[in-house]
Amino acid sequence: MSITSQNADFINLEGCNSIPLTESDYYIADYFADEDEIRNRTRTSVHRSSFRHHSTVSGIQGVELQPFQHVIPSVIIYDRDSVEEKYYESLENIPTIKNGACMWINVTGVHDKILLSNISRQFKIHPLVVLDIETNEQCTKLDIIEDALFLVVKLIYPDQISRKTHVEQISFYVKENILITFQQNPSHIFDRIKNRIRQNKGRIRRSKIDYLFYSLVDTIVDQYMDVLDIANTKLETIDHQLMQHLSRDTLETVYDLKRDMLDYRRLISPLKEIVNRLQKEEETQIIQESTIIYLKDLYDHVVQVTDTIDTYREMLASFIDFYMMLNSNAMNEVVKTLTMISTIFIPLTFITGLYGMNFDNMPEIHWKHGYFVSIGLIVFITLCMIFYFKRKRWL
């Protein structure tokens, strides 16, 4: 028995007992068989509002997936009085929530296509949305799908070990009182929100699902500020290095950080239009009027992040100009020194050249003190020129 994936990776499963295909297996097989047809479909009920950018970044590394690891989603069901948190092997075991309760399903890993297929069937997620969830290099965007919201954002976080910045895609699907989040790899970014739900702190358990959606997005935006704080520390280090000495390594660091700022701008700037659109009540009935004021605060945070990125980009550009100016001044000092040396040697060369013509009718040649007089004259002229350069502050 063998299985072949879409990337033509072959897995040998000889000796394993064959298992009959379930209904979900047939569903996912038909789903991928019609994938190209779905992509080319022009008439759809999905009204897409995309803010696209280049997703391949130079200084930021993506997160690798484990392709054949089974994913078990975590489910948190909460209301004002109670909270239940469990991991469900099967989606059919997820209980039906009562009126007034909210459900948060967190899926860590988007490579489990069968799980995504089952989720799309059970919660009636459009196939195009599922394709966007599977695409790790998807752009930051907002889709409004009838009575649901679909948001794709980029999480940027530093690696404490390698000191490199990583980017991870997080997708949000909000429908009625259900929120489904899709992460590429396990992370602790939402642990603070989970603790607030468990301990009944804040407004989450007293509000509807839209406030939880806002809280999670706000957590991602706060992470942007943490990344920019690290960049600010690097800027201060570069500023100190430029004032101490010139180094090509410093210039390379400036260019690397400038590319990072450009990548951050591409990943974060679409959020301004997205958050602004979420504040419009006519777009969807999911966002409550009581949450709009928090979205305005979130919009201010996004604007602050983008303005900070622009400020850092201007600082880096000024660092490059300052580096070039210092390098030019250092070169001018070298040229000035060489010019003064050449100027000093011009009269000395004249004297030595004059007495190198070997004419017989030159009294100084036959004078026994002629050599010492000429050497003294050379030293005297040299000292006079050095004194003149110092008086003019050229030396």
CSV table of C-alpha atoms in Angstrom, one decimal:
chain,number,residue,atom,x,y,z
A,1,MET,CA,0.0,0.0,0.0
A,2,SER,CA,1.3,3.5,-0.8
A,3,ILE,CA,0.2,7.1,-0.5
A,4,THR,CA,1.3,9.9,-2.8
A,5,SER,CA,0.8,13.5,-1.7
A,6,GLN,CA,0.3,16.5,-4.0
A,7,ASN,CA,4.0,17.4,-3.8
A,8,ALA,CA,4.9,14.0,-5.3
A,9,ASP,CA,6.4,12.9,-1.9
A,10,PHE,CA,6.1,9.1,-1.7
A,11,ILE,CA,5.4,7.3,1.5
A,12,ASN,CA,5.7,3.5,1.8
A,13,LEU,CA,3.2,1.9,4.1
A,14,GLU,CA,3.9,-1.7,3.4
A,15,GLY,CA,2.9,-4.0,6.1
A,16,CYS,CA,0.2,-1.7,7.4
A,17,ASN,CA,-3.4,-2.9,7.6
A,18,SER,CA,-5.6,-1.1,5.1
A,19,ILE,CA,-8.5,1.0,6.5
A,20,PRO,CA,-11.7,1.6,4.5
A,21,LEU,CA,-12.2,5.1,3.5
A,22,THR,CA,-14.7,7.1,5.5
A,23,GLU,CA,-17.1,9.6,4.2
A,24,SER,CA,-14.8,12.5,5.1
A,25,ASP,CA,-12.0,10.9,3.0
A,26,TYR,CA,-14.2,10.8,0.0
A,27,TYR,CA,-15.2,14.4,0.6
A,28,ILE,CA,-11.6,15.6,0.7
A,29,ALA,CA,-10.7,13.6,-2.4
A,30,ASP,CA,-13.5,15.2,-4.3
A,31,TYR,CA,-12.6,18.5,-2.9
A,32,PHE,CA,-9.0,18.5,-4.2
A,33,ALA,CA,-10.1,17.0,-7.5
A,34,ASP,CA,-12.3,20.1,-8.1
A,35,GLU,CA,-9.8,22.5,-6.6
A,36,ASP,CA,-8.7,24.1,-9.9
A,37,GLU,CA,-12.3,24.4,-11.0
A,38,ILE,CA,-13.1,26.2,-7.7
A,39,ARG,CA,-10.2,28.6,-8.1
A,40,ASN,CA,-11.3,29.6,-11.6
A,41,ARG,CA,-15.0,30.0,-10.6
A,42,THR,CA,-16.0,33.6,-11.3
A,43,ARG,CA,-19.5,33.6,-9.8
A,44,THR,CA,-19.5,33.2,-6.0
A,45,SER,CA,-21.3,34.4,-3.0
A,46,VAL,CA,-18.1,35.6,-1.4
A,47,HIS,CA,-17.5,39.4,-1.6
A,48,ARG,CA,-13.7,39.7,-1.3
A,49,SER,CA,-11.9,42.7,-0.1
A,50,SER,CA,-8.2,42.0,-0.5
A,51,PHE,CA,-5.3,44.3,0.4
A,52,ARG,CA,-2.4,42.5,-1.2
A,53,HIS,CA,1.3,42.7,-0.7
A,54,HIS,CA,4.5,40.7,-1.4
A,55,SER,CA,4.5,37.9,1.1
A,56,THR,CA,8.1,36.8,0.5
A,57,VAL,CA,10.3,38.8,2.9
A,58,SER,CA,14.0,39.1,2.9
A,59,GLY,CA,15.0,39.5,6.5
A,60,ILE,CA,12.0,37.5,8.0
A,61,GLN,CA,11.9,33.8,8.1
A,62,GLY,CA,8.8,31.7,7.6
A,63,VAL,CA,7.7,28.8,9.9
A,64,GLU,CA,8.1,25.3,8.7
A,65,LEU,CA,5.2,22.8,9.1
A,66,GLN,CA,5.1,19.2,10.1
A,67,PRO,CA,3.3,17.8,7.1
A,68,PHE,CA,1.9,14.5,8.5
A,69,GLN,CA,1.2,15.4,12.1
A,70,HIS,CA,-2.4,14.9,13.2
A,71,VAL,CA,-4.0,18.1,14.6
A,72,ILE,CA,-6.3,18.0,17.6
A,73,PRO,CA,-8.2,21.4,18.0
A,74,SER,CA,-8.8,22.9,21.4
A,75,VAL,CA,-12.3,24.1,22.1
A,76,ILE,CA,-13.2,26.7,24.8
A,77,ILE,CA,-16.9,27.2,25.5
A,78,TYR,CA,-17.7,30.0,27.8
A,79,ASP,CA,-20.5,32.3,29.0
A,80,ARG,CA,-20.9,34.7,31.9
A,81,ASP,CA,-21.1,31.9,34.5
A,82,SER,CA,-19.0,29.0,33.3
A,83,VAL,CA,-16.2,28.0,31.0
A,84,GLU,CA,-15.2,24.6,29.5
A,85,GLU,CA,-11.9,23.8,27.8
A,86,LYS,CA,-11.2,20.5,26.1
A,87,TYR,CA,-9.4,18.9,23.2
A,88,TYR,CA,-11.6,16.9,20.8
A,89,GLU,CA,-10.3,14.1,18.6
A,90,SER,CA,-13.5,14.2,16.6
A,91,LEU,CA,-15.5,17.3,15.7
A,92,GLU,CA,-18.7,15.4,16.1
A,93,ASN,CA,-18.1,15.2,19.8
A,94,ILE,CA,-18.1,19.0,20.2
A,95,PRO,CA,-21.3,19.8,22.1
A,96,THR,CA,-23.9,22.3,20.8
A,97,ILE,CA,-23.6,25.6,22.6
A,98,LYS,CA,-26.5,27.0,24.5
A,99,ASN,CA,-28.0,30.4,23.9
A,100,GLY,CA,-25.7,33.2,25.1
A,101,ALA,CA,-22.6,31.0,25.1
A,102,CYS,CA,-19.6,31.5,22.9
A,103,MET,CA,-17.2,28.9,21.4
A,104,TRP,CA,-13.6,29.4,20.5
A,105,ILE,CA,-12.0,26.6,18.4
A,106,ASN,CA,-8.2,26.9,18.0
A,107,VAL,CA,-6.6,24.8,15.3
A,108,THR,CA,-2.8,24.6,15.5
A,109,GLY,CA,-1.6,23.4,12.1
A,110,VAL,CA,-3.2,24.0,8.7
A,111,HIS,CA,-1.6,20.9,7.1
A,112,ASP,CA,-4.2,18.5,8.3
A,113,LYS,CA,-6.4,18.7,5.2
A,114,ILE,CA,-8.9,16.1,6.4
A,115,LEU,CA,-9.5,18.1,9.6
A,116,LEU,CA,-10.0,21.3,7.6
A,117,SER,CA,-12.4,19.5,5.4
A,118,ASN,CA,-14.4,18.3,8.3
A,119,ILE,CA,-14.4,21.8,9.9
A,120,SER,CA,-15.6,23.3,6.6
A,121,ARG,CA,-18.5,20.8,6.4
A,122,GLN,CA,-19.6,21.1,10.0
A,123,PHE,CA,-19.4,24.9,10.2
A,124,LYS,CA,-20.3,25.5,6.5
A,125,ILE,CA,-17.1,27.4,5.6
A,126,HIS,CA,-16.8,28.3,1.9
A,127,PRO,CA,-14.2,26.2,0.0
A,128,LEU,CA,-12.4,29.4,-1.1
A,129,VAL,CA,-11.9,30.3,2.5
A,130,VAL,CA,-10.4,26.8,3.2
A,131,LEU,CA,-8.0,27.3,0.3
A,132,ASP,CA,-6.9,30.6,1.8
A,133,ILE,CA,-6.4,29.0,5.2
A,134,GLU,CA,-4.1,26.3,3.6
A,135,THR,CA,-2.1,28.9,1.7
A,136,ASN,CA,0.7,29.9,4.1
A,137,GLU,CA,1.8,32.8,2.0
A,138,GLN,CA,-1.6,34.4,1.9
A,139,CYS,CA,-1.8,38.2,2.0
A,140,THR,CA,-3.3,40.2,4.9
A,141,LYS,CA,-6.9,40.6,4.0
A,142,LEU,CA,-10.5,40.7,5.1
A,143,ASP,CA,-13.4,38.7,3.5
A,144,ILE,CA,-17.0,39.3,4.3
A,145,ILE,CA,-19.0,36.1,3.6
A,146,GLU,CA,-22.7,36.7,4.1
A,147,ASP,CA,-23.1,36.2,7.8
A,148,ALA,CA,-19.4,35.5,8.6
A,149,LEU,CA,-16.0,37.2,8.7
A,150,PHE,CA,-12.7,35.8,7.5
A,151,LEU,CA,-9.5,37.6,8.4
A,152,VAL,CA,-5.9,36.7,7.6
A,153,VAL,CA,-3.1,38.5,9.5
A,154,LYS,CA,0.6,38.0,10.0
A,155,LEU,CA,2.1,37.4,13.4
A,156,ILE,CA,5.7,38.7,13.6
A,157,TYR,CA,7.8,37.5,16.6
A,158,PRO,CA,11.5,37.3,17.3
A,159,ASP,CA,13.3,34.0,18.0
A,160,GLN,CA,15.1,34.3,21.3
A,161,ILE,CA,17.7,31.7,20.3
A,162,SER,CA,18.6,32.5,16.7
A,163,ARG,CA,17.8,36.3,17.1
A,164,LYS,CA,15.9,36.2,13.8
A,165,THR,CA,12.4,37.4,13.2
A,166,HIS,CA,9.8,34.9,12.2
A,167,VAL,CA,6.4,35.4,10.5
A,168,GLU,CA,3.4,33.2,10.9
A,169,GLN,CA,0.0,33.4,9.3
A,170,ILE,CA,-3.1,33.4,11.6
A,171,SER,CA,-6.6,33.1,10.1
A,172,PHE,CA,-9.8,34.1,11.9
A,173,TYR,CA,-13.3,32.8,11.0
A,174,VAL,CA,-16.1,34.4,12.9
A,175,LYS,CA,-19.7,33.3,12.5
A,176,GLU,CA,-22.5,34.1,14.9
A,177,ASN,CA,-21.2,33.0,18.4
A,178,ILE,CA,-18.4,30.9,17.0
A,179,LEU,CA,-14.8,31.9,16.5
A,180,ILE,CA,-12.3,29.5,14.7
A,181,THR,CA,-8.6,30.4,14.7
A,182,PHE,CA,-6.0,28.7,12.5
A,183,GLN,CA,-2.3,28.8,13.4
A,184,GLN,CA,0.7,27.3,11.6
A,185,ASN,CA,2.6,26.3,14.7
A,186,PRO,CA,2.1,26.2,18.4
A,187,SER,CA,2.7,29.5,20.2
A,188,HIS,CA,1.9,31.2,23.5
A,189,ILE,CA,0.7,34.4,22.0
A,190,PHE,CA,-3.0,33.8,23.1
A,191,ASP,CA,-2.2,32.4,26.5
A,192,ARG,CA,-3.0,35.7,28.2
A,193,ILE,CA,-6.4,35.7,26.5
A,194,LYS,CA,-7.1,32.2,27.6
A,195,ASN,CA,-6.2,33.0,31.2
A,196,ARG,CA,-8.5,35.9,31.2
A,197,ILE,CA,-11.3,33.6,30.0
A,198,ARG,CA,-10.5,31.0,32.7
A,199,GLN,CA,-10.2,33.6,35.5
A,200,ASN,CA,-13.2,35.6,34.2
A,201,LYS,CA,-11.1,38.8,34.0
A,202,GLY,CA,-12.1,41.7,31.7
A,203,ARG,CA,-15.1,41.8,29.4
A,204,ILE,CA,-14.6,38.7,27.3
A,205,ARG,CA,-17.0,36.4,29.1
A,206,ARG,CA,-19.5,39.1,29.5
A,207,SER,CA,-19.4,40.1,25.8
A,208,LYS,CA,-20.2,38.3,22.6
A,209,ILE,CA,-17.8,36.6,20.3
A,210,ASP,CA,-16.8,39.8,18.5
A,211,TYR,CA,-15.0,41.1,21.6
A,212,LEU,CA,-12.9,37.9,21.8
A,213,PHE,CA,-12.1,38.5,18.1
A,214,TYR,CA,-11.0,42.0,18.8
A,215,SER,CA,-8.9,40.9,21.8
A,216,LEU,CA,-7.0,38.3,19.7
A,217,VAL,CA,-6.3,40.8,16.9
A,218,ASP,CA,-5.2,43.4,19.5
A,219,THR,CA,-2.8,40.9,21.0
A,220,ILE,CA,-1.2,40.4,17.6
A,221,VAL,CA,-0.9,44.2,17.2
A,222,ASP,CA,0.8,44.4,20.6
A,223,GLN,CA,3.3,41.9,19.4
A,224,TYR,CA,4.1,44.2,16.6
A,225,MET,CA,5.1,46.9,19.2
A,226,ASP,CA,7.4,44.4,21.0
A,227,VAL,CA,9.1,43.7,17.7
A,228,LEU,CA,9.6,47.4,17.0
A,229,ASP,CA,11.0,47.9,20.5
A,230,ILE,CA,13.7,45.4,19.6
A,231,ALA,CA,14.3,47.3,16.4
A,232,ASN,CA,14.6,50.5,18.4
A,233,THR,CA,17.3,48.9,20.5
A,234,LYS,CA,19.2,48.1,17.3
A,235,LEU,CA,18.8,51.6,16.1
A,236,GLU,CA,20.4,53.0,19.2
A,237,THR,CA,23.3,50.6,18.9
A,238,ILE,CA,23.8,51.6,15.3
A,239,ASP,CA,23.7,55.3,16.3
A,240,HIS,CA,26.4,54.7,18.9
A,241,GLN,CA,28.6,52.7,16.5
A,242,LEU,CA,28.4,55.4,13.9
A,243,MET,CA,29.6,58.0,16.4
A,244,GLN,CA,32.5,55.8,17.5
A,245,HIS,CA,34.0,54.4,14.3
A,246,LEU,CA,33.2,53.6,10.7
A,247,SER,CA,32.6,49.9,9.9
A,248,ARG,CA,31.2,48.1,6.8
A,249,ASP,CA,29.4,45.7,9.2
A,250,THR,CA,27.5,48.7,10.6
A,251,LEU,CA,26.4,49.7,7.1
A,252,GLU,CA,25.3,46.1,6.4
A,253,THR,CA,23.3,46.1,9.6
A,254,VAL,CA,21.6,49.3,8.6
A,255,TYR,CA,20.6,47.9,5.2
A,256,ASP,CA,19.3,44.6,6.8
A,257,LEU,CA,17.2,46.5,9.3
A,258,LYS,CA,15.9,48.8,6.5
A,259,ARG,CA,14.7,45.8,4.5
A,260,ASP,CA,13.0,44.4,7.7
A,261,MET,CA,11.2,47.7,8.1
A,262,LEU,CA,10.0,47.5,4.5
A,263,ASP,CA,8.8,44.0,5.1
A,264,TYR,CA,7.0,45.0,8.3
A,265,ARG,CA,5.3,47.8,6.3
A,266,ARG,CA,4.0,45.4,3.7
A,267,LEU,CA,2.7,43.0,6.4
A,268,ILE,CA,1.1,45.5,8.7
A,269,SER,CA,-0.2,48.4,6.7
A,270,PRO,CA,-3.2,46.6,5.2
A,271,LEU,CA,-4.6,46.3,8.8
A,272,LYS,CA,-5.4,50.0,8.8
A,273,GLU,CA,-8.1,49.6,6.0
A,274,ILE,CA,-9.3,46.3,7.5
A,275,VAL,CA,-9.9,47.7,11.0
A,276,ASN,CA,-11.5,50.8,9.5
A,277,ARG,CA,-13.8,48.6,7.5
A,278,LEU,CA,-14.8,46.5,10.6
A,279,GLN,CA,-16.1,49.6,12.3
A,280,LYS,CA,-18.8,50.1,9.6
A,281,GLU,CA,-22.0,48.5,10.9
A,282,GLU,CA,-23.5,48.0,7.5
A,283,GLU,CA,-20.7,45.6,6.6
A,284,THR,CA,-21.8,42.8,9.0
A,285,GLN,CA,-24.0,42.1,11.9
A,286,ILE,CA,-21.3,40.2,13.8
A,287,ILE,CA,-19.5,43.3,15.1
A,288,GLN,CA,-21.6,44.8,17.9
A,289,GLU,CA,-22.0,48.5,18.4
A,290,SER,CA,-20.4,48.2,21.9
A,291,THR,CA,-17.2,46.8,20.3
A,292,ILE,CA,-16.8,49.6,17.8
A,293,ILE,CA,-15.2,51.8,20.3
A,294,TYR,CA,-12.5,49.2,21.0
A,295,LEU,CA,-11.9,48.8,17.2
A,296,LYS,CA,-11.3,52.5,17.1
A,297,ASP,CA,-8.6,52.1,19.8
A,298,LEU,CA,-7.2,49.2,17.8
A,299,TYR,CA,-7.1,51.4,14.7
A,300,ASP,CA,-5.1,53.9,16.7
A,301,HIS,CA,-2.6,51.2,17.7
A,302,VAL,CA,-2.2,50.1,14.1
A,303,VAL,CA,-1.7,53.7,13.0
A,304,GLN,CA,0.9,54.1,15.8
A,305,VAL,CA,2.7,50.9,14.5
A,306,THR,CA,2.8,52.1,10.9
A,307,ASP,CA,3.9,55.6,11.9
A,308,THR,CA,6.7,54.1,14.0
A,309,ILE,CA,7.8,51.9,11.1
A,310,ASP,CA,7.9,55.0,8.8
A,311,THR,CA,9.9,56.9,11.5
A,312,TYR,CA,12.4,54.1,11.8
A,313,ARG,CA,12.7,53.9,8.0
A,314,GLU,CA,13.5,57.6,7.9
A,315,MET,CA,16.1,57.2,10.7
A,316,LEU,CA,17.8,54.3,8.8
A,317,ALA,CA,17.9,56.5,5.7
A,318,SER,CA,19.5,59.3,7.7
A,319,PHE,CA,22.0,56.8,9.1
A,320,ILE,CA,23.0,55.8,5.6
A,321,ASP,CA,23.4,59.5,4.6
A,322,PHE,CA,25.4,60.1,7.8
A,323,TYR,CA,27.6,57.1,7.1
A,324,MET,CA,28.3,58.3,3.6
A,325,MET,CA,29.0,61.8,4.9
A,326,LEU,CA,31.5,60.4,7.5
A,327,ASN,CA,33.1,58.3,4.8
A,328,SER,CA,33.4,61.2,2.5
A,329,ASN,CA,34.9,63.4,5.3
A,330,ALA,CA,37.4,60.6,6.0
A,331,MET,CA,38.3,60.5,2.4
A,332,ASN,CA,38.7,64.3,2.2
A,333,GLU,CA,41.1,64.1,5.2
A,334,VAL,CA,43.2,61.6,3.3
A,335,VAL,CA,43.2,63.6,0.2
A,336,LYS,CA,44.1,66.8,2.1
A,337,THR,CA,47.0,65.1,3.8
A,338,LEU,CA,48.3,63.8,0.5
A,339,THR,CA,47.9,67.2,-1.1
A,340,MET,CA,49.9,68.9,1.6
A,341,ILE,CA,52.7,66.3,1.3
A,342,SER,CA,52.8,66.8,-2.4
A,343,THR,CA,52.8,70.6,-1.9
A,344,ILE,CA,55.8,70.4,0.5
A,345,PHE,CA,57.7,68.3,-1.9
A,346,ILE,CA,57.3,70.6,-4.9
A,347,PRO,CA,60.0,73.2,-3.9
A,348,LEU,CA,62.2,70.3,-2.6
A,349,THR,CA,61.9,68.6,-6.0
A,350,PHE,CA,62.8,71.9,-7.6
A,351,ILE,CA,66.0,72.3,-5.6
A,352,THR,CA,67.2,68.8,-6.1
A,353,GLY,CA,66.3,69.0,-9.8
A,354,LEU,CA,68.2,72.3,-10.2
A,355,TYR,CA,71.4,70.9,-8.8
A,356,GLY,CA,71.0,67.7,-10.8
A,357,MET,CA,71.5,69.4,-14.2
A,358,ASN,CA,75.4,69.0,-14.0
A,359,PHE,CA,76.4,72.3,-15.5
A,360,ASP,CA,80.1,73.2,-15.0
A,361,ASN,CA,79.4,76.9,-14.4
A,362,MET,CA,77.6,76.3,-11.1
A,363,PRO,CA,79.7,77.8,-8.2
A,364,GLU,CA,77.8,75.7,-5.5
A,365,ILE,CA,78.9,72.4,-7.1
A,366,HIS,CA,82.6,73.1,-6.5
A,367,TRP,CA,82.0,74.7,-3.1
A,368,LYS,CA,82.9,72.4,-0.2
A,369,HIS,CA,79.9,73.6,1.9
A,370,GLY,CA,77.4,73.5,-1.1
A,371,TYR,CA,75.8,70.2,-0.2
A,372,PHE,CA,75.1,71.1,3.5
A,373,VAL,CA,73.7,74.5,2.4
A,374,SER,CA,71.3,72.8,0.0
A,375,ILE,CA,70.2,70.3,2.7
A,376,GLY,CA,69.6,73.1,5.2
A,377,LEU,CA,67.6,75.0,2.6
A,378,ILE,CA,65.4,72.0,2.0
A,379,VAL,CA,64.8,71.6,5.8
A,380,PHE,CA,64.1,75.3,6.2
A,381,ILE,CA,61.5,75.4,3.4
A,382,THR,CA,59.8,72.3,4.8
A,383,LEU,CA,59.5,73.8,8.3
A,384,CYS,CA,58.2,77.1,6.9
A,385,MET,CA,55.5,75.4,4.8
A,386,ILE,CA,54.4,73.2,7.8
A,387,PHE,CA,54.2,76.4,10.0
A,388,TYR,CA,52.1,78.1,7.3
A,389,PHE,CA,49.7,75.1,7.0
A,390,LYS,CA,49.2,75.0,10.8
A,391,ARG,CA,48.6,78.8,10.9
A,392,LYS,CA,45.9,78.4,8.3
A,393,ARG,CA,44.5,75.4,10.2
A,394,TRP,CA,44.9,73.1,7.2
A,395,LEU,CA,47.0,70.7,9.2
